[in-house]
Amino acid sequence: MKIELELTNRQHVLELAEKTLMVFTGDDRPSVEEFVMFLEMKVEEIRTKRLIEVI
């Protein structure tokens, strides 16, 4: 169930990323995968900051 949910969430994230990337034009437009990796990195930074604040 958890894996299925993660896959569903990942698909949702990919769809949102594609829609978001439509605002980019030209050569500076990142790929969907690059954009998702960027978002995942930002989420991890936020989790780390929260963890540090708790400690």
Tab-separated table of C-alpha atoms in Angstrom:
chain	number	residue	atom	x	y	z
A	1	MET	CA	0.000	0.000	0.000
A	2	LYS	CA	2.766	2.432	0.947
A	3	ILE	CA	4.675	1.807	-2.292
A	4	GLU	CA	1.480	2.241	-4.293
A	5	LEU	CA	0.795	5.541	-2.512
A	6	GLU	CA	4.360	6.729	-3.134
A	7	LEU	CA	4.006	5.932	-6.839
A	8	THR	CA	0.723	7.830	-6.963
A	9	ASN	CA	2.291	10.795	-5.198
A	10	ARG	CA	5.311	10.689	-7.504
A	11	GLN	CA	3.051	10.682	-10.564
A	12	HIS	CA	1.141	13.631	-9.138
A	13	VAL	CA	4.399	15.496	-8.509
A	14	LEU	CA	5.555	14.802	-12.071
A	15	GLU	CA	2.269	16.119	-13.476
A	16	LEU	CA	2.497	19.276	-11.348
A	17	ALA	CA	6.119	19.751	-12.388
A	18	GLU	CA	5.179	19.498	-16.059
A	19	LYS	CA	2.459	22.117	-15.617
A	20	THR	CA	4.808	24.388	-13.669
A	21	LEU	CA	7.545	24.066	-16.283
A	22	MET	CA	5.200	25.397	-18.961
A	23	VAL	CA	6.041	28.909	-17.711
A	24	PHE	CA	9.679	28.379	-18.714
A	25	THR	CA	10.594	28.954	-22.325
A	26	GLY	CA	13.737	28.624	-24.366
A	27	ASP	CA	17.048	27.045	-23.450
A	28	ASP	CA	16.833	27.765	-19.713
A	29	ARG	CA	13.884	25.411	-19.300
A	30	PRO	CA	14.879	22.496	-17.054
A	31	SER	CA	13.673	18.986	-17.757
A	32	VAL	CA	10.861	17.579	-15.631
A	33	GLU	CA	13.339	15.230	-13.941
A	34	GLU	CA	15.711	18.095	-13.093
A	35	PHE	CA	12.857	20.140	-11.691
A	36	VAL	CA	11.565	17.251	-9.567
A	37	MET	CA	15.095	16.637	-8.255
A	38	PHE	CA	15.305	20.340	-7.337
A	39	LEU	CA	11.964	20.127	-5.495
A	40	GLU	CA	13.032	16.961	-3.667
A	41	MET	CA	16.271	18.678	-2.615
A	42	LYS	CA	14.295	21.648	-1.251
A	43	VAL	CA	11.937	19.343	0.667
A	44	GLU	CA	14.943	17.560	2.187
A	45	GLU	CA	16.455	20.919	3.229
A	46	ILE	CA	13.201	21.873	4.966
A	47	ARG	CA	13.044	18.501	6.754
A	48	THR	CA	16.655	18.925	7.895
A	49	LYS	CA	15.977	22.445	9.197
A	50	ARG	CA	12.933	21.229	11.121
A	51	LEU	CA	14.918	18.342	12.569
A	52	ILE	CA	17.656	20.722	13.692
A	53	GLU	CA	15.074	23.047	15.273
A	54	VAL	CA	13.565	20.118	17.190
A	55	ILE	CA	16.966	19.066	18.501
